[in-house]
Short mmCIF file of C-alpha atoms in Angstrom, two decimals:
data_model
loop_
_atom_site.label_atom_id
_atom_site.label_comp_id
_atom_site.label_asym_id
_atom_site.label_seq_id
_atom_site.Cartn_x
_atom_site.Cartn_y
_atom_site.Cartn_z
CA UNK A 1 -11.39 26.77 -19.07
CA UNK A 2 -9.99 23.98 -17.15
CA UNK A 3 -11.88 21.00 -16.30
CA UNK A 4 -11.40 17.95 -14.46
CA UNK A 5 -14.41 15.32 -14.27
CA UNK A 6 -14.03 12.41 -12.69
CA UNK A 7 -16.08 8.93 -13.18
CA UNK A 8 -16.23 5.26 -12.12
CA UNK A 9 -17.30 5.44 -8.94
CA UNK A 10 -20.53 3.92 -7.06
CA UNK A 11 -21.14 0.82 -4.95
CA UNK A 12 -18.82 -2.29 -4.31
CA UNK A 13 -18.66 -4.70 -1.69
CA UNK A 14 -15.45 -5.61 0.35
CA UNK A 15 -12.89 -7.26 -1.84
CA UNK A 16 -14.47 -5.77 -4.96
CA UNK A 17 -12.54 -3.51 -7.54
CA UNK A 18 -13.26 -0.27 -9.03
CA UNK A 19 -11.48 1.67 -11.88
CA UNK A 20 -12.06 5.70 -11.30
CA UNK A 21 -10.83 8.05 -14.61
CA UNK A 22 -10.41 11.68 -14.46
CA UNK A 23 -10.75 13.28 -17.76
CA UNK A 24 -8.48 16.80 -18.16
CA UNK A 25 -9.27 19.57 -20.94
CA UNK A 26 -8.25 22.95 -21.11
CA UNK A 27 -4.93 22.79 -20.05
CA UNK A 28 -1.46 21.13 -21.45
CA UNK A 29 -1.96 18.16 -19.48
CA UNK A 30 1.48 16.63 -19.92
CA UNK A 31 2.99 19.17 -18.13
CA UNK A 32 0.88 18.59 -14.89
CA UNK A 33 1.34 16.45 -11.94
CA UNK A 34 -2.05 14.47 -11.67
CA UNK A 35 -3.04 13.72 -7.92
CA UNK A 36 -5.72 11.85 -6.48
CA UNK A 37 -7.93 12.56 -3.21
CA UNK A 38 -10.27 11.46 -1.15
CA UNK A 39 -12.39 12.98 1.73
CA UNK A 40 -14.29 10.43 3.92
CA UNK A 41 -17.29 11.83 6.46
CA UNK A 42 -15.84 13.66 9.23
CA UNK A 43 -12.26 13.40 7.88
CA UNK A 44 -9.64 15.78 6.19
CA UNK A 45 -9.17 15.66 2.69
CA UNK A 46 -6.09 13.37 1.98
CA UNK A 47 -3.62 12.38 -0.82
CA UNK A 48 -4.25 8.78 -1.86
CA UNK A 49 -1.87 8.82 -4.81
CA UNK A 50 0.06 11.39 -7.33
CA UNK A 51 1.92 10.62 -10.61
CA UNK A 52 4.80 12.73 -12.12
CA UNK A 53 4.14 14.39 -15.57
CA UNK A 54 5.86 11.64 -17.45
CA UNK A 55 4.41 8.94 -15.38
CA UNK A 56 8.03 7.96 -14.02
CA UNK A 57 7.39 8.91 -10.04
CA UNK A 58 4.51 7.77 -7.89
CA UNK A 59 3.43 8.18 -4.47
CA UNK A 60 0.72 6.28 -2.41
CA UNK A 61 -0.52 6.50 0.91
CA UNK A 62 0.23 3.76 3.23
CA UNK A 63 -3.04 2.96 3.26
CA UNK A 64 -3.78 1.99 -0.04
CA UNK A 65 -0.57 1.02 -0.84
CA UNK A 66 -0.40 -2.33 -2.60
CA UNK A 67 -3.72 -2.02 -3.49
CA UNK A 68 -4.26 0.72 -5.55
CA UNK A 69 -2.63 1.91 -8.89
CA UNK A 70 -2.03 5.32 -10.57
CA UNK A 71 -1.34 5.49 -13.92
CA UNK A 72 -1.88 8.16 -16.94
CA UNK A 73 -2.36 8.42 -20.41
CA UNK A 74 -1.26 11.97 -21.74
CA UNK A 75 -2.55 10.94 -25.67
CA UNK A 76 -5.82 10.86 -24.13
CA UNK A 77 -5.51 13.44 -21.17
CA UNK A 78 -6.91 11.08 -18.52
CA UNK A 79 -5.61 10.02 -15.11
CA UNK A 80 -6.76 6.46 -13.50
CA UNK A 81 -6.61 4.88 -10.48
CA UNK A 82 -7.23 1.00 -10.19
CA UNK A 83 -8.55 0.43 -6.84
CA UNK A 84 -8.23 -3.19 -5.59
CA UNK A 85 -9.26 -4.87 -2.53
CA UNK A 86 -11.25 -2.41 -1.66
CA UNK A 87 -12.21 -1.93 2.34
CA UNK A 88 -15.02 -0.10 4.19
CA UNK A 89 -12.94 2.46 5.09
CA UNK A 90 -11.94 3.26 1.45
CA UNK A 91 -15.36 4.77 1.37
CA UNK A 92 -14.93 8.65 0.35
CA UNK A 93 -15.43 10.89 -2.39
CA UNK A 94 -12.64 10.91 -4.44
CA UNK A 95 -11.05 13.82 -6.54
CA UNK A 96 -8.76 14.35 -8.93
CA UNK A 97 -6.50 17.28 -8.88
CA UNK A 98 -3.67 19.14 -11.28
CA UNK A 99 -0.46 20.89 -10.29
CA UNK A 100 2.36 22.10 -12.42
CA UNK A 101 4.78 21.08 -9.74
CA UNK A 102 4.68 17.70 -7.51
CA UNK A 103 3.16 19.04 -4.01
CA UNK A 104 1.10 16.42 -1.81
CA UNK A 105 -0.50 19.30 0.21
CA UNK A 106 -4.07 19.78 -1.47
CA UNK A 107 -3.72 23.41 -1.17
CA UNK A 108 -0.99 23.65 -3.27
CA UNK A 109 -3.12 21.51 -6.17
CA UNK A 110 -4.17 24.41 -9.07
CA UNK A 111 -7.57 22.40 -10.45
CA UNK A 112 -9.83 20.22 -9.10
CA UNK A 113 -12.48 18.04 -10.06
CA UNK A 114 -16.02 17.75 -9.14
CA UNK A 115 -15.37 14.42 -7.34
CA UNK A 116 -17.00 10.94 -7.43
CA UNK A 117 -18.53 8.89 -4.66
CA UNK A 118 -17.02 5.54 -3.53
CA UNK A 119 -19.02 3.34 -1.18
CA UNK A 120 -17.70 0.32 0.11
CA UNK A 121 -20.12 -2.19 1.92
CA UNK A 122 -18.57 -5.28 4.26
#
């Protein structure tokens, strides 16, 4: 069975940093594009960042570019999202997802984690 399990969310103040982790099992991790998505109250789910299978290509939403960094460790079947200079508008549930290609549409992703809450206060 394929499982993606996020961790590392919690409470933070504006300007703080958090590091999210997503541990994958039940799949050949190195064959999958990994993405981080978030969904805030009253808003649609949006792509935050994605990383290619070998980690050589990445994408960031304009709202997080320069503040967030996505990385992966294929030996540990884990993808990370380092979030620096957090803002209140970063508050959302964050999800990791996997796909065999390199899509930006969340509907194209095959597997999803359960999500981890990130709350940023001012």
